[in-house]
Short mmCIF file of C-alpha atoms in Angstrom, two decimals:
data_model
loop_
_atom_site.label_atom_id
_atom_site.label_comp_id
_atom_site.label_asym_id
_atom_site.label_seq_id
_atom_site.Cartn_x
_atom_site.Cartn_y
_atom_site.Cartn_z
CA UNK S 1 9.42 -24.98 -40.57
CA UNK S 2 6.28 -25.20 -38.48
CA UNK S 3 3.79 -22.36 -38.20
CA UNK S 4 4.86 -21.92 -34.59
CA UNK S 5 8.49 -21.46 -35.58
CA UNK S 6 7.54 -19.07 -38.36
CA UNK S 7 5.56 -16.92 -35.94
CA UNK S 8 8.32 -16.90 -33.34
CA UNK S 9 10.93 -16.02 -35.97
CA UNK S 10 8.73 -13.20 -37.28
CA UNK S 11 8.26 -11.85 -33.76
CA UNK S 12 11.99 -12.06 -33.08
CA UNK S 13 12.87 -10.26 -36.31
CA UNK S 14 10.39 -7.47 -35.55
CA UNK S 15 11.93 -6.51 -32.23
CA UNK S 16 13.14 -2.90 -31.92
CA UNK S 17 16.83 -2.26 -31.54
CA UNK S 18 18.52 -1.26 -28.33
CA UNK S 19 18.21 2.32 -27.25
CA UNK S 20 20.14 4.24 -24.62
CA UNK S 21 18.43 4.88 -21.32
CA UNK S 22 16.66 8.24 -21.17
CA UNK S 23 18.31 11.06 -19.30
CA UNK S 24 16.63 11.76 -16.01
CA UNK S 25 15.78 15.34 -15.18
CA UNK S 26 18.30 16.95 -12.88
CA UNK S 27 15.65 19.09 -11.23
CA UNK S 28 12.73 17.26 -9.67
CA UNK S 29 9.91 18.52 -7.53
CA UNK S 30 10.49 18.90 -3.81
CA UNK S 31 8.26 20.26 -1.10
CA UNK S 32 8.82 22.55 1.85
CA UNK S 33 6.83 20.11 3.98
CA UNK S 34 6.76 16.63 2.35
CA UNK S 35 4.53 15.18 5.05
CA UNK S 36 1.92 17.88 4.49
CA UNK S 37 2.05 17.19 0.75
CA UNK S 38 1.82 13.45 1.36
CA UNK S 39 -1.27 14.03 3.51
CA UNK S 40 -2.86 16.28 0.90
CA UNK S 41 -2.35 13.73 -1.86
CA UNK S 42 -3.49 10.78 0.28
CA UNK S 43 -6.78 12.52 1.06
CA UNK S 44 -7.19 13.49 -2.59
CA UNK S 45 -7.11 9.82 -3.63
CA UNK S 46 -9.58 8.72 -0.98
CA UNK S 47 -7.28 7.73 1.88
CA UNK S 48 -6.75 9.07 5.36
CA UNK S 49 -3.64 10.11 7.26
CA UNK S 50 -3.10 10.38 10.99
CA UNK S 51 0.18 11.60 12.43
CA UNK S 52 0.99 9.91 15.72
CA UNK S 53 3.77 9.61 18.24
CA UNK S 54 5.31 6.25 17.45
CA UNK S 55 3.76 2.81 17.57
CA UNK S 56 2.04 3.49 20.87
CA UNK S 57 0.24 6.37 19.22
CA UNK S 58 -0.94 4.02 16.48
CA UNK S 59 -2.32 1.50 18.97
CA UNK S 60 -4.05 4.20 20.98
CA UNK S 61 -5.71 5.78 17.95
CA UNK S 62 -6.86 2.44 16.52
CA UNK S 63 -8.43 1.37 19.80
CA UNK S 64 -9.99 4.70 20.75
CA UNK S 65 -10.97 6.21 17.42
CA UNK S 66 -10.34 4.19 14.24
CA UNK S 67 -12.38 1.08 15.03
CA UNK S 68 -15.42 3.07 16.17
CA UNK S 69 -15.23 5.38 13.17
CA UNK S 70 -14.90 2.44 10.81
CA UNK S 71 -17.91 0.66 12.29
CA UNK S 72 -20.05 3.77 12.03
CA UNK S 73 -19.00 4.69 8.49
CA UNK S 74 -19.38 1.22 7.01
CA UNK S 75 -22.21 0.01 9.28
CA UNK S 76 -20.17 -2.91 10.59
CA UNK S 77 -21.83 -4.85 13.40
CA UNK S 78 -20.04 -8.22 13.31
CA UNK S 79 -16.86 -8.98 15.29
CA UNK S 80 -13.88 -7.68 13.35
CA UNK S 81 -11.08 -9.93 12.19
CA UNK S 82 -7.93 -7.85 12.49
CA UNK S 83 -4.60 -9.25 11.29
CA UNK S 84 -1.13 -7.77 11.24
CA UNK S 85 2.34 -8.56 9.98
CA UNK S 86 3.83 -6.61 12.88
CA UNK S 87 4.90 -8.45 16.01
CA UNK S 88 4.32 -5.25 17.97
CA UNK S 89 0.58 -5.45 17.23
CA UNK S 90 0.24 -8.82 18.96
CA UNK S 91 -2.16 -7.50 21.59
CA UNK S 92 -4.39 -5.90 18.98
CA UNK S 93 -4.42 -8.27 16.02
CA UNK S 94 -3.95 -11.83 14.83
CA UNK S 95 -0.34 -12.12 13.70
CA UNK S 96 0.79 -13.23 10.24
CA UNK S 97 4.54 -13.44 10.39
CA UNK S 98 5.14 -15.66 7.35
CA UNK S 99 3.50 -16.56 4.06
CA UNK S 100 3.36 -20.26 4.91
CA UNK S 101 -0.42 -20.70 4.89
CA UNK S 102 -3.37 -20.97 2.53
CA UNK S 103 -4.17 -17.40 1.39
CA UNK S 104 -7.84 -18.35 1.10
CA UNK S 105 -7.98 -18.32 4.89
CA UNK S 106 -7.68 -14.52 4.69
CA UNK S 107 -10.93 -14.09 2.78
CA UNK S 108 -12.77 -12.77 5.84
CA UNK S 109 -10.14 -10.32 7.07
CA UNK S 110 -11.71 -7.00 7.95
CA UNK S 111 -8.62 -4.98 8.84
CA UNK S 112 -4.98 -5.57 7.93
CA UNK S 113 -2.21 -3.66 9.65
CA UNK S 114 1.13 -3.55 7.81
CA UNK S 115 4.21 -1.36 7.60
CA UNK S 116 5.43 0.44 4.49
CA UNK S 117 9.15 0.88 3.85
CA UNK S 118 8.69 4.42 2.52
CA UNK S 119 6.15 6.95 1.35
CA UNK S 120 6.26 9.45 -1.52
CA UNK S 121 4.91 12.95 -1.02
CA UNK S 122 4.14 13.77 -4.66
CA UNK S 123 1.55 10.98 -5.03
CA UNK S 124 1.09 9.50 -1.52
CA UNK S 125 2.36 6.12 -2.74
CA UNK S 126 3.63 3.71 -0.09
CA UNK S 127 6.10 0.94 -0.85
CA UNK S 128 5.07 -2.44 0.58
CA UNK S 129 7.68 -5.14 -0.15
CA UNK S 130 7.16 -8.87 -0.49
CA UNK S 131 8.80 -9.53 2.85
CA UNK S 132 5.25 -9.17 4.09
CA UNK S 133 2.28 -11.36 3.11
CA UNK S 134 1.70 -10.62 -0.57
CA UNK S 135 -2.05 -11.13 -0.72
CA UNK S 136 -2.93 -9.35 2.52
CA UNK S 137 -3.08 -5.68 1.36
CA UNK S 138 -5.41 -6.69 -1.48
CA UNK S 139 -7.78 -9.14 0.17
CA UNK S 140 -8.65 -7.22 3.33
CA UNK S 141 -11.65 -4.92 3.54
CA UNK S 142 -9.76 -2.09 5.21
CA UNK S 143 -6.02 -1.51 5.13
CA UNK S 144 -3.86 0.29 7.66
CA UNK S 145 -0.29 1.15 6.65
CA UNK S 146 2.32 2.50 9.03
CA UNK S 147 5.23 4.59 7.84
CA UNK S 148 7.94 6.48 9.68
CA UNK S 149 7.81 10.26 9.19
CA UNK S 150 11.51 10.23 8.29
CA UNK S 151 10.74 7.78 5.46
CA UNK S 152 8.43 10.18 3.59
CA UNK S 153 10.38 11.18 0.47
CA UNK S 154 9.69 14.06 -1.89
CA UNK S 155 9.24 12.21 -5.17
CA UNK S 156 9.50 8.90 -7.02
CA UNK S 157 13.05 9.71 -8.16
CA UNK S 158 14.17 9.62 -4.55
CA UNK S 159 12.16 6.46 -3.93
CA UNK S 160 13.74 4.53 -6.80
CA UNK S 161 17.20 5.85 -5.95
CA UNK S 162 16.77 4.53 -2.42
CA UNK S 163 15.32 1.21 -3.52
CA UNK S 164 17.92 0.56 -6.23
CA UNK S 165 17.33 -2.57 -8.29
CA UNK S 166 15.87 -4.28 -5.24
CA UNK S 167 16.49 -7.80 -3.99
CA UNK S 168 12.88 -8.88 -3.70
CA UNK S 169 10.72 -10.72 -6.22
CA UNK S 170 7.69 -8.57 -5.60
CA UNK S 171 6.65 -5.29 -4.06
CA UNK S 172 3.96 -2.74 -4.69
CA UNK S 173 3.30 0.97 -4.38
CA UNK S 174 -0.10 1.54 -2.78
CA UNK S 175 -1.85 4.91 -2.91
CA UNK S 176 -5.37 5.21 -1.58
CA UNK S 177 -8.05 2.54 -1.37
CA UNK S 178 -9.10 0.37 -4.31
CA UNK S 179 -11.37 2.29 -6.63
CA UNK S 180 -12.89 2.33 -10.08
CA UNK S 181 -15.17 4.60 -12.09
CA UNK S 182 -15.42 2.46 -15.21
CA UNK S 183 -19.22 2.37 -15.21
CA UNK S 184 -20.86 5.72 -15.95
CA UNK S 185 -17.95 7.43 -14.17
CA UNK S 186 -19.50 6.58 -10.81
CA UNK S 187 -16.71 6.22 -8.25
CA UNK S 188 -16.81 2.91 -6.38
CA UNK S 189 -14.41 2.26 -3.51
CA UNK S 190 -13.26 -1.26 -2.77
CA UNK S 191 -13.98 -2.58 -6.24
CA UNK S 192 -10.95 -4.87 -6.38
CA UNK S 193 -9.30 -4.46 -2.98
CA UNK S 194 -9.60 -2.56 0.30
CA UNK S 195 -12.51 -0.19 0.73
CA UNK S 196 -10.41 2.18 2.78
CA UNK S 197 -6.79 3.01 3.51
CA UNK S 198 -5.60 4.70 6.67
CA UNK S 199 -1.97 5.75 6.90
CA UNK S 200 -0.33 6.35 10.25
CA UNK S 201 2.72 8.58 9.94
CA UNK S 202 4.87 7.91 12.98
CA UNK S 203 7.20 10.48 14.53
#
């Protein structure tokens, strides 16, 4: 028997036995106003939340307030490259409606506008499935996520119950901008992904 086979056999023989699934708590946290809690948690982790009246409200706020605020805060003077996976944003962004392209071409994206399937009030996490461009929410400098107000759930239990086992190969919960405080506990935003996250909650 080769060393490789001996190692694999040892690993296989050291596996733990099967265990029953844990019992889930029957009482989970809920909130009187889940959107208010979602907003509170999103701000606490460095994000921003704007409640608007539908998609038109999103477009209006981006054009009249968000872009100017972003330029001022981050001292941006160059023309912005704005991309979106939403057909409805055609007049405001470069569209990415499929993943059939070289992801390296997204290296200079300033703002990405995408839609989340749901949000979770207890931690402000937003579920972004693979049906959208996988690399986009991580490679852009600033991320905008849209979510319907009716899709803000109380807790992760509700989120997983709604999602089930899923039929997608990949998806991700996103909460707040990328951040790290590994070095001397100094908080750095945008260390591995977007510097900022703005969430538009649409009524």
